[in-house]
Coordinates of C-alpha atoms in Angstrom, one line a residue:
Chain A
M1 CA 9.6 21.3 -55.9
S2 CA 10.8 23.8 -53.4
I3 CA 13.9 26.0 -53.9
E4 CA 15.7 23.7 -51.4
E5 CA 14.8 20.6 -53.5
L6 CA 15.6 22.3 -56.7
L7 CA 19.1 23.4 -55.4
Q8 CA 19.8 19.8 -54.3
F9 CA 18.8 18.4 -57.6
L10 CA 20.7 21.0 -59.6
D11 CA 23.9 20.6 -57.5
E12 CA 23.8 16.9 -58.1
H13 CA 23.0 17.0 -61.9
F14 CA 24.8 20.2 -62.9
P15 CA 28.1 20.2 -61.0
Q16 CA 29.5 22.6 -63.5
I17 CA 27.2 25.4 -62.3
R18 CA 27.4 26.6 -58.7
F19 CA 24.0 27.1 -57.3
S20 CA 24.1 26.9 -53.6
G21 CA 27.4 28.7 -52.7
K22 CA 29.5 25.5 -52.6
N23 CA 33.1 26.2 -53.5
N24 CA 33.9 25.0 -57.1
P25 CA 36.8 26.9 -58.8
D26 CA 36.0 25.1 -62.1
A27 CA 32.4 26.2 -62.2
L28 CA 31.3 27.6 -65.6
A29 CA 28.9 30.0 -63.8
E30 CA 27.3 30.7 -60.5
M31 CA 23.6 31.3 -60.3
E32 CA 21.0 31.9 -57.7
I33 CA 17.3 31.0 -57.7
I34 CA 15.6 34.0 -56.2
S35 CA 12.0 32.7 -56.3
V36 CA 9.8 30.1 -57.9
G37 CA 6.0 30.6 -58.5
P38 CA 3.2 29.1 -60.7
G39 CA 4.8 29.0 -64.2
T40 CA 7.5 31.4 -63.3
C41 CA 10.9 31.8 -61.6
T42 CA 13.4 34.5 -61.0
M43 CA 17.2 33.8 -61.4
R44 CA 20.2 35.9 -60.6
L45 CA 23.7 35.9 -62.2
P46 CA 26.2 37.6 -59.9
F47 CA 28.7 39.8 -61.7
Y48 CA 32.0 38.2 -62.2
Q49 CA 35.0 39.2 -64.2
K50 CA 35.3 36.3 -66.6
N51 CA 31.9 37.2 -68.2
L52 CA 33.2 40.6 -69.3
R53 CA 33.4 41.4 -73.0
P54 CA 35.2 44.1 -74.9
G55 CA 33.9 47.5 -73.8
G56 CA 33.1 46.3 -70.3
T57 CA 29.8 44.6 -71.2
L58 CA 28.6 41.1 -70.3
S59 CA 29.1 38.1 -72.6
G60 CA 26.3 36.7 -74.7
P61 CA 26.9 33.1 -73.7
A62 CA 26.6 34.0 -70.0
M63 CA 23.2 35.5 -70.7
F64 CA 22.2 32.5 -72.8
A65 CA 23.2 30.2 -70.0
L66 CA 21.2 32.2 -67.5
A67 CA 18.1 32.1 -69.7
D68 CA 18.5 28.4 -70.5
V69 CA 19.0 27.3 -66.8
G70 CA 16.1 29.6 -65.7
L71 CA 13.6 27.9 -68.1
Y72 CA 15.0 24.5 -67.1
V73 CA 14.3 25.4 -63.4
V74 CA 10.7 26.4 -64.1
I75 CA 10.1 23.2 -66.0
L76 CA 11.8 21.2 -63.3
A77 CA 9.7 22.9 -60.6
H78 CA 6.6 21.8 -62.5
I79 CA 7.3 18.3 -63.6
G80 CA 9.5 17.3 -60.7
P81 CA 12.8 15.3 -60.9
V82 CA 11.3 12.5 -63.0
G83 CA 13.7 13.0 -65.9
L84 CA 15.8 15.5 -67.7
A85 CA 14.2 18.0 -70.1
V86 CA 16.4 18.8 -73.1
T87 CA 16.7 22.2 -74.7
T88 CA 15.7 21.8 -78.4
N89 CA 15.7 25.4 -79.5
M90 CA 16.6 28.8 -78.1
T91 CA 16.3 32.3 -79.6
I92 CA 17.9 35.2 -77.9
N93 CA 17.6 38.9 -78.8
F94 CA 20.3 41.1 -77.3
L95 CA 18.6 44.5 -76.8
N96 CA 21.0 46.8 -74.9
R97 CA 24.6 46.3 -73.8
P98 CA 24.5 45.8 -70.0
N99 CA 27.0 47.6 -67.8
P100 CA 29.1 45.3 -65.6
Q101 CA 26.7 44.3 -62.9
A102 CA 24.5 41.3 -61.8
L103 CA 21.7 40.2 -64.0
I104 CA 18.2 39.2 -63.1
A105 CA 16.2 36.8 -65.3
E106 CA 12.4 36.7 -65.1
C107 CA 11.3 33.4 -66.6
Q108 CA 7.8 32.4 -67.6
L109 CA 6.3 29.3 -69.1
L110 CA 4.2 29.9 -72.2
K111 CA 3.2 26.3 -72.7
M112 CA 3.7 23.2 -70.5
G113 CA 2.7 20.3 -72.8
K114 CA 3.2 16.6 -72.4
R115 CA 6.0 16.5 -75.0
L116 CA 7.2 20.1 -75.3
A117 CA 7.5 23.1 -72.9
V118 CA 8.0 26.6 -74.2
G119 CA 9.0 29.6 -72.1
E120 CA 10.2 33.1 -72.3
V121 CA 12.9 35.0 -70.3
R122 CA 13.5 38.7 -69.8
L123 CA 17.0 39.7 -68.6
F124 CA 17.4 42.9 -66.6
T125 CA 20.5 44.5 -65.1
E126 CA 20.1 44.4 -61.3
D127 CA 21.1 48.0 -60.5
D128 CA 19.6 49.9 -63.5
N129 CA 16.6 47.6 -64.0
S130 CA 17.3 47.9 -67.7
L131 CA 16.0 45.3 -70.2
V132 CA 19.1 43.8 -71.8
A133 CA 17.9 40.7 -73.6
H134 CA 14.9 38.6 -74.4
A135 CA 14.9 34.8 -75.0
T136 CA 12.4 32.1 -75.9
G137 CA 13.2 28.4 -75.5
T138 CA 11.7 25.1 -76.3
Y139 CA 12.3 22.0 -74.2
S140 CA 11.6 18.3 -75.0
I141 CA 9.9 16.6 -72.0
P142 CA 11.0 12.9 -71.6
P143 CA 8.1 10.4 -71.8
V144 CA 6.8 9.2 -68.4
R145 CA 7.7 5.5 -68.0
Chain B
M1 CA 42.8 39.4 -91.9
S2 CA 45.0 36.3 -91.6
I3 CA 44.5 33.7 -88.8
E4 CA 47.6 35.2 -87.1
E5 CA 46.1 38.7 -87.1
L6 CA 42.7 37.4 -86.0
L7 CA 44.3 35.6 -83.0
Q8 CA 46.2 38.7 -82.0
F9 CA 43.0 40.8 -82.1
L10 CA 41.0 38.2 -80.3
D11 CA 43.5 37.6 -77.6
E12 CA 43.6 41.4 -77.0
H13 CA 39.8 42.0 -77.1
F14 CA 38.5 38.7 -75.6
P15 CA 40.9 37.8 -72.8
Q16 CA 38.2 35.6 -71.3
I17 CA 38.5 33.1 -74.2
R18 CA 41.8 31.4 -74.8
F19 CA 42.5 31.4 -78.6
S20 CA 46.3 30.9 -79.0
G21 CA 47.3 28.5 -76.3
K22 CA 48.3 31.1 -73.8
N23 CA 47.8 29.9 -70.2
N24 CA 44.7 31.5 -68.6
P25 CA 43.1 29.4 -65.8
D26 CA 40.0 31.8 -65.7
A27 CA 39.2 31.4 -69.3
L28 CA 35.5 30.7 -70.0
A29 CA 36.5 28.6 -73.0
E30 CA 39.3 27.7 -75.2
M31 CA 38.8 27.8 -79.0
E32 CA 40.8 27.3 -82.1
I33 CA 40.5 28.8 -85.5
I34 CA 41.1 26.0 -88.0
S35 CA 40.7 27.9 -91.2
V36 CA 39.3 31.1 -92.7
G37 CA 38.0 31.4 -96.3
P38 CA 35.7 33.6 -98.3
G39 CA 32.6 34.1 -96.2
T40 CA 33.5 31.0 -94.1
C41 CA 35.5 29.8 -91.2
T42 CA 36.0 26.6 -89.2
M43 CA 36.4 26.7 -85.5
R44 CA 37.2 23.9 -82.9
L45 CA 36.2 23.6 -79.3
P46 CA 38.4 21.1 -77.5
F47 CA 36.6 18.8 -75.1
Y48 CA 37.0 19.9 -71.5
Q49 CA 35.3 18.6 -68.4
K50 CA 33.5 21.7 -67.3
N51 CA 31.3 21.8 -70.4
L52 CA 29.8 18.4 -69.5
R53 CA 26.1 18.2 -68.8
P54 CA 24.0 15.4 -67.1
G55 CA 24.3 12.2 -69.1
G56 CA 27.8 13.0 -70.3
T57 CA 26.7 15.5 -73.0
L58 CA 28.1 18.9 -73.8
S59 CA 26.5 22.1 -72.5
G60 CA 24.2 24.3 -74.6
P61 CA 26.0 27.5 -73.6
A62 CA 29.4 26.1 -74.8
M63 CA 27.9 25.3 -78.2
F64 CA 26.2 28.8 -78.2
A65 CA 29.6 30.4 -77.5
L66 CA 31.3 28.4 -80.2
A67 CA 28.7 29.5 -82.8
D68 CA 28.7 33.1 -81.6
V69 CA 32.5 33.5 -81.7
G70 CA 32.7 31.6 -85.0
L71 CA 30.4 34.1 -86.7
Y72 CA 32.2 37.0 -85.1
V73 CA 35.5 35.7 -86.5
V74 CA 34.1 35.4 -90.1
I75 CA 32.8 39.0 -89.9
L76 CA 36.0 40.2 -88.4
A77 CA 38.0 38.5 -91.2
H78 CA 35.9 40.4 -93.7
I79 CA 35.5 43.9 -92.2
G80 CA 38.9 44.0 -90.4
P81 CA 39.5 45.3 -86.9
V82 CA 37.7 48.7 -87.5
G83 CA 35.2 48.2 -84.8
L84 CA 33.3 45.7 -82.8
A85 CA 30.4 43.9 -84.4
V86 CA 27.6 43.2 -81.8
T87 CA 25.4 40.1 -81.7
T88 CA 21.8 41.2 -82.0
N89 CA 20.1 37.9 -82.4
M90 CA 20.9 34.2 -82.2
T91 CA 18.8 31.1 -82.8
I92 CA 20.2 27.7 -82.0
N93 CA 18.6 24.3 -82.6
F94 CA 20.0 21.4 -80.7
L95 CA 19.6 18.4 -82.9
N96 CA 21.4 15.5 -81.3
R97 CA 23.1 15.1 -78.0
P98 CA 26.9 15.0 -78.6
N99 CA 29.1 12.5 -76.9
P100 CA 31.9 14.0 -74.8
Q101 CA 34.4 15.0 -77.5
A102 CA 35.7 18.1 -79.4
L103 CA 33.3 20.1 -81.5
I104 CA 33.9 21.5 -85.0
A105 CA 31.9 24.6 -86.2
E106 CA 31.5 25.3 -89.9
C107 CA 30.5 29.0 -90.1
Q108 CA 29.2 30.7 -93.2
L109 CA 28.0 34.2 -93.9
L110 CA 24.6 34.5 -95.5
K111 CA 24.7 38.3 -95.8
M112 CA 27.4 40.9 -95.3
G113 CA 25.6 44.2 -95.4
K114 CA 26.6 47.6 -94.4
R115 CA 24.6 47.6 -91.2
L116 CA 23.8 43.9 -90.6
A117 CA 25.6 40.6 -91.1
V118 CA 23.8 37.3 -90.9
G119 CA 25.5 33.9 -90.8
E120 CA 24.8 30.2 -90.1
V121 CA 26.8 27.6 -88.2
R122 CA 26.7 23.8 -88.3
L123 CA 28.2 22.1 -85.2
F124 CA 29.6 18.6 -85.6
T125 CA 31.3 16.2 -83.2
E126 CA 35.0 15.8 -84.3
D127 CA 35.2 12.1 -84.0
D128 CA 31.7 11.0 -85.1
N129 CA 31.2 13.8 -87.6
S130 CA 27.6 13.9 -86.3
L131 CA 25.6 17.1 -86.8
V132 CA 24.7 18.2 -83.2
A133 CA 23.4 21.7 -83.6
H134 CA 22.5 24.5 -86.1
A135 CA 22.6 28.2 -85.4
T136 CA 21.8 31.4 -87.2
G137 CA 23.0 34.8 -85.9
T138 CA 22.6 38.4 -86.7
Y139 CA 25.3 41.0 -86.0
S140 CA 25.1 44.8 -86.1
I141 CA 28.0 46.3 -87.9
P142 CA 29.3 49.6 -86.4
P143 CA 29.1 52.6 -88.8
V144 CA 32.4 53.6 -90.4
R145 CA 33.6 56.9 -89.0
Chain C
M1 CA 6.0 9.3 -101.3
S2 CA 6.3 10.4 -105.0
I3 CA 5.5 13.9 -106.1
E4 CA 2.2 12.6 -107.5
E5 CA 1.2 11.1 -104.1
L6 CA 2.4 14.2 -102.3
L7 CA 0.2 16.4 -104.5
Q8 CA -2.8 14.3 -104.0
F9 CA -2.4 14.3 -100.2
L10 CA -1.7 18.1 -100.2
D11 CA -4.7 18.9 -102.4
E12 CA -6.9 17.0 -100.1
H13 CA -5.5 18.3 -96.8
F14 CA -4.5 21.8 -97.8
P15 CA -7.3 23.1 -100.0
Q16 CA -6.3 26.6 -99.2
I17 CA -3.1 26.2 -101.2
R18 CA -3.2 25.3 -104.9
F19 CA -0.5 22.7 -105.6
S20 CA -1.5 21.0 -108.8
G21 CA -2.9 23.7 -111.0
K22 CA -6.6 23.2 -110.0
N23 CA -8.6 26.3 -110.2
N24 CA -9.3 27.9 -106.8
P25 CA -9.8 31.6 -106.7
D26 CA -9.8 31.7 -102.9
A27 CA -6.3 30.0 -102.6
L28 CA -4.0 31.7 -100.2
A29 CA -1.0 30.8 -102.4
E30 CA -0.1 28.6 -105.3
M31 CA 3.1 26.5 -104.9
E32 CA 4.9 23.9 -107.0
I33 CA 6.9 20.9 -105.9
I34 CA 9.9 20.9 -108.3
S35 CA 11.7 17.8 -106.9
V36 CA 12.0 15.6 -103.8
G37 CA 15.2 13.8 -102.8
P38 CA 16.7 12.1 -99.7
G39 CA 16.1 14.7 -96.9
T40 CA 15.5 17.5 -99.4
C41 CA 12.9 19.1 -101.6
T42 CA 12.7 22.1 -103.9
M43 CA 9.6 24.2 -104.0
R44 CA 8.6 27.1 -106.3
L45 CA 6.3 30.1 -105.6
P46 CA 5.2 31.7 -108.8
F47 CA 5.1 35.5 -108.8
Y48 CA 1.7 36.9 -108.2
Q49 CA 0.6 40.4 -107.6
K50 CA -1.0 40.0 -104.1
N51 CA 2.3 39.1 -102.5
L52 CA 3.8 42.4 -103.5
R53 CA 4.9 44.8 -100.7
P54 CA 5.7 48.5 -100.7
G55 CA 8.7 49.1 -103.0
G56 CA 7.8 46.2 -105.3
T57 CA 9.2 43.5 -103.0
L58 CA 7.7 40.2 -102.0
S59 CA 5.8 39.8 -98.7
G60 CA 7.4 38.2 -95.7
P61 CA 4.3 36.0 -95.0
A62 CA 4.5 34.6 -98.5
M63 CA 8.1 33.6 -97.9
F64 CA 7.3 32.2 -94.5
A65 CA 4.5 30.1 -96.1
L66 CA 6.8 28.8 -98.8
A67 CA 9.4 27.7 -96.2
D68 CA 6.8 26.2 -93.9
V69 CA 5.1 24.2 -96.6
G70 CA 8.5 23.1 -98.1
L71 CA 9.6 21.6 -94.8
Y72 CA 6.2 20.0 -94.3
V73 CA 6.6 18.4 -97.7
V74 CA 10.1 17.0 -96.9
I75 CA 8.8 15.5 -93.7
L76 CA 5.7 14.1 -95.4
A77 CA 7.8 12.5 -98.1
H78 CA 9.8 10.7 -95.3
I79 CA 7.2 9.6 -92.8
G80 CA 4.3 9.1 -95.3
P81 CA 0.7 10.2 -94.8
V82 CA 0.4 8.6 -91.4
G83 CA -0.5 11.7 -89.6
L84 CA 0.0 15.4 -89.6
A85 CA 3.2 17.0 -88.5
V86 CA 2.7 20.3 -86.7
T87 CA 5.0 23.4 -87.0
T88 CA 6.1 24.2 -83.5
N89 CA 8.8 26.8 -84.2
M90 CA 10.0 28.8 -87.2
T91 CA 12.8 31.4 -87.4
I92 CA 13.2 33.3 -90.6
N93 CA 15.9 35.8 -91.5
F94 CA 15.2 38.1 -94.4
L95 CA 18.5 38.8 -96.1
N96 CA 17.8 40.8 -99.3
R97 CA 14.7 42.3 -100.7
P98 CA 13.7 40.2 -103.7
N99 CA 12.6 41.8 -106.9
P100 CA 9.1 40.8 -108.1
Q101 CA 9.7 37.4 -109.5
A102 CA 9.2 33.7 -108.6
L103 CA 10.9 32.2 -105.6
I104 CA 12.7 28.9 -105.3
A105 CA 13.0 27.2 -101.9
E106 CA 15.8 24.6 -101.2
C107 CA 14.6 22.6 -98.2
Q108 CA 16.8 20.3 -96.2
L109 CA 16.2 18.1 -93.2
L110 CA 18.7 18.6 -90.4
K111 CA 17.1 16.0 -88.1
M112 CA 14.4 13.5 -88.5
G113 CA 13.7 12.2 -85.0
K114 CA 10.8 10.1 -83.7
R115 CA 9.2 13.1 -82.0
L116 CA 10.8 16.2 -83.7
A117 CA 12.0 17.0 -87.1
V118 CA 14.2 20.1 -87.8
G119 CA 14.9 21.5 -91.2
E120 CA 16.4 24.5 -93.0
V121 CA 15.3 26.4 -96.1
R122 CA 17.1 28.8 -98.4
L123 CA 15.0 31.0 -100.5
F124 CA 16.3 32.3 -103.8
T125 CA 14.9 34.5 -106.5
E126 CA 14.3 32.4 -109.7
D127 CA 15.8 34.8 -112.2
D128 CA 18.7 36.4 -110.3
N129 CA 19.5 33.3 -108.2
S130 CA 19.9 35.7 -105.2
L131 CA 19.6 34.4 -101.7
V132 CA 16.8 36.4 -100.2
A133 CA 15.9 34.5 -96.9
H134 CA 16.9 31.7 -94.7
A135 CA 14.6 29.8 -92.4
T136 CA 14.8 27.0 -89.8
G137 CA 11.7 25.2 -88.6
T138 CA 10.8 22.5 -86.0
Y139 CA 7.9 20.1 -86.4
S140 CA 6.3 17.9 -83.9
I141 CA 5.8 14.3 -85.3
P142 CA 2.6 12.6 -84.2
P143 CA 3.1 9.4 -82.3
V144 CA 2.5 6.2 -84.3
R145 CA -0.7 4.5 -83.1
Chain D
M1 CA 0.3 58.6 -85.4
S2 CA -3.4 58.1 -84.6
I3 CA -5.2 55.0 -85.7
E4 CA -6.8 57.0 -88.5
E5 CA -3.4 58.1 -89.8
L6 CA -2.1 54.6 -89.5
L7 CA -5.0 53.2 -91.5
Q8 CA -4.6 55.8 -94.2
F9 CA -0.8 55.0 -94.5
L10 CA -1.3 51.3 -94.4
D11 CA -4.1 51.3 -97.0
E12 CA -1.9 53.3 -99.3
H13 CA 1.3 51.2 -98.8
F14 CA -0.1 47.8 -98.2
P15 CA -3.0 47.4 -100.6
Q16 CA -2.7 43.6 -100.3
I17 CA -4.0 43.8 -96.8
R18 CA -7.4 45.2 -96.1
F19 CA -7.3 47.4 -93.0
S20 CA -10.2 49.8 -93.1
G21 CA -13.1 47.7 -94.4
K22 CA -12.6 48.7 -98.1
N23 CA -13.7 46.0 -100.5
N24 CA -10.7 44.1 -102.0
P25 CA -11.4 40.6 -103.2
D26 CA -7.7 39.9 -103.8
A27 CA -6.6 40.9 -100.3
L28 CA -4.2 38.4 -98.7
A29 CA -5.7 39.2 -95.3
E30 CA -8.0 41.6 -93.5
M31 CA -6.8 43.0 -90.2
E32 CA -8.0 45.5 -87.7
I33 CA -6.1 47.9 -85.4
I34 CA -7.9 47.7 -82.1
S35 CA -5.8 50.1 -80.1
V36 CA -2.3 51.8 -80.1
G37 CA -0.5 52.8 -76.9
P38 CA 3.0 53.7 -75.7
G39 CA 5.1 50.9 -77.2
T40 CA 2.1 48.7 -77.7
C41 CA -0.7 47.9 -80.1
T42 CA -3.5 45.4 -80.3
M43 CA -4.5 43.9 -83.6
R44 CA -7.4 41.6 -84.7
L45 CA -7.5 39.0 -87.5
P46 CA -11.2 38.2 -88.2
F47 CA -11.8 34.5 -88.9
Y48 CA -12.0 33.6 -92.5
Q49 CA -12.2 30.3 -94.3
K50 CA -9.1 30.5 -96.4
N51 CA -6.8 30.5 -93.3
L52 CA -8.1 27.2 -92.2
R53 CA -5.7 24.3 -92.0
P54 CA -6.3 20.5 -91.7
G55 CA -8.2 19.7 -88.6
G56 CA -10.0 23.0 -88.6
T57 CA -7.1 25.0 -87.2
L58 CA -5.7 28.4 -88.4
S59 CA -2.7 28.6 -90.7
G60 CA 0.8 29.5 -89.5
P61 CA 1.4 32.0 -92.2
A62 CA -1.8 33.9 -91.2
M63 CA -0.5 34.1 -87.6
F64 CA 2.9 35.1 -88.9
A65 CA 1.4 37.9 -91.0
L66 CA -0.6 39.2 -88.0
A67 CA 2.4 39.3 -85.8
D68 CA 4.6 40.9 -88.5
V69 CA 2.0 43.6 -89.4
G70 CA 1.3 44.2 -85.7
L71 CA 5.0 45.0 -84.9
Y72 CA 5.2 47.1 -88.1
V73 CA 2.2 49.1 -86.8
V74 CA 3.8 49.8 -83.4
I75 CA 7.0 50.9 -85.0
L76 CA 5.2 53.1 -87.5
A77 CA 3.1 54.7 -84.7
H78 CA 6.4 55.6 -83.0
I79 CA 8.6 56.8 -85.8
G80 CA 5.9 58.1 -88.1
P81 CA 5.6 57.7 -91.9
V82 CA 9.2 58.8 -92.5
G83 CA 10.3 55.6 -94.2
L84 CA 9.7 51.9 -94.3
A85 CA 10.9 49.7 -91.6
V86 CA 12.0 46.2 -92.9
T87 CA 11.6 42.9 -91.1
T88 CA 15.0 41.4 -90.7
N89 CA 14.2 38.5 -88.4
M90 CA 11.1 36.8 -87.0
T91 CA 10.8 33.8 -84.7
I92 CA 7.4 32.3 -84.0
N93 CA 6.5 29.6 -81.5
F94 CA 3.2 27.9 -82.1
L95 CA 1.9 26.9 -78.7
N96 CA -1.6 25.5 -79.0
R97 CA -3.8 24.9 -82.1
P98 CA -6.4 27.5 -82.2
N99 CA -10.0 26.7 -82.9
P100 CA -11.5 28.5 -85.9
Q101 CA -12.2 31.9 -84.6
A102 CA -10.8 35.5 -84.7
L103 CA -7.3 36.1 -83.3
I104 CA -6.1 39.0 -81.1
A105 CA -2.4 40.1 -81.2
E106 CA -0.9 41.9 -78.2
C107 CA 2.2 43.6 -79.6
Q108 CA 4.9 45.2 -77.5
L109 CA 8.2 47.0 -78.3
L110 CA 11.2 45.6 -76.4
K111 CA 13.6 48.0 -78.0
M112 CA 13.2 51.1 -80.2
G113 CA 16.8 51.9 -81.3
K114 CA 18.0 54.2 -84.0
R115 CA 18.9 51.3 -86.3
L116 CA 16.9 48.4 -85.0
A117 CA 13.6 47.8 -83.3
V118 CA 12.7 44.6 -81.5
G119 CA 9.2 43.6 -80.4
E120 CA 7.2 40.7 -79.1
V121 CA 3.7 39.5 -79.9
R122 CA 1.3 37.2 -78.1
L123 CA -1.5 35.8 -80.1
F124 CA -4.7 34.8 -78.4
T125 CA -8.0 33.4 -79.6
E126 CA -10.7 35.9 -79.3
D127 CA -13.4 33.7 -77.8
D128 CA -11.4 31.4 -75.6
N129 CA -8.6 33.9 -74.7
S130 CA -6.2 31.0 -75.2
L131 CA -2.5 31.8 -75.9
V132 CA -1.9 30.2 -79.3
A133 CA 1.5 31.6 -80.4
H134 CA 4.4 33.9 -79.4
A135 CA 6.6 35.8 -81.8
T136 CA 9.6 38.1 -81.6
G137 CA 10.7 40.2 -84.5
T138 CA 13.5 42.5 -85.4
Y139 CA 13.1 45.5 -87.8
S140 CA 15.7 47.6 -89.5
I141 CA 14.9 51.3 -89.2
P142 CA 15.9 53.4 -92.3
P143 CA 18.4 56.2 -91.6
V144 CA 16.9 59.7 -91.3
R145 CA 18.0 61.8 -94.3

């Protein structure tokens, strides 16, 4: 699937997350798909105030959401919109506290099986290029009917 | 710390999450502390529309946030507001897709060390009492000055 | 499956682990099934010298193996010897360094699905009854033919 | 620390694992350090019969041990033999069943902090160069006295 097709699918199925700049004041988060390649994608989480945590750092759940959606996007790009993959497991290591700025997520598939997909995500700050978190996730792939 | 003291501390340090019913339209989430005991606490995430996912289920990041804040609250209740514990690691297993309803989190400390605390969380749906997720998290405890 | 049936199956399929007291000098480990119940089992790892680590503590891989085999046994007890479940993911938190003594593993299923099973394990020292590690694991269940 | 120094330290502190070809019939495993670089190391687990699992595949605990020791070696190479790092958390994803052959572990530090180190490991089969597992681990660094 192209980025255009991915955005259309995501806007339709994940109205809670703003992907393509449409105005939605109730959106939980706003994310951008920077690029999609073979087994990889790059996502961007713009900085916004409500993800701030004490000390001016970004919230863990916002980073979790970025990693989760990023892996979902890679899988979707590979299997197409045939059904909905479900996150079964996610482990995230928070490495360094990010300063308040946009985050970049480099997502990579480690396995794309018939029943399970596993991927890894590295989260960087956009301005400093500092590694702030690492996540691995497992997704259950729905059976083809 | 009592629930009153916890709520006051959390409202001050986590303005992005609504704990005590104050009106904040930009809140990322709204959570309630049901009870706090020795090494345990019970949290509640009221159902709200923006946490919905495709198929009418609740979002993973909302469940992650509930588990993360729940463990933070148990640790805070034990060490007091001397400093800010930092999440270093979180693993969450999504077990069953919850129907759209409030979630209850039973949080329990497994270890309360000088440098690290480890806890576990079981997430249930409030109406069905169905186990929907399990999480374990590690927190770095700041050195006493 | 009864403990007798489990031991027979395990001896046949896991000759590297000694379950029923048979002599095998090349065994990686020796484990005992103490009890099996609905969604649970209790395992025991006798203390032996080669699992020692610097400082007189027990090795992480030995604790990992005990948790992994324990969850395998619970799943086997539930689905029967129809096929081999495969570990897809395991997270282990080491909480306290155990003294050199036997370990007890309390294993509990959190989910027993058609395709995936998820369980949790608490590892205690036998003499001190001290919680030394906590693990969660995911297993892929082979399709019924 | 050089590989020579690492081997000497490991032989002394981990007599249960054979590192430098010394004869030890009770060794839990035999591992080789192939190379050590800035924030990285490569380990090798020779194939041996007792790590076999049903279906001719390698055991999870053996892969866990290789990843755990590999990260321990990278940390040791960086902080020197001043004290013993302790594994606090390990998550391992088993991706593909390896055929019976030697395993190569590519280990990389993600964070080398004062109190915690975090690293990631990719396990490949030596002959096929197939990615069979991915692990992330956290280690507690002892305070400098």
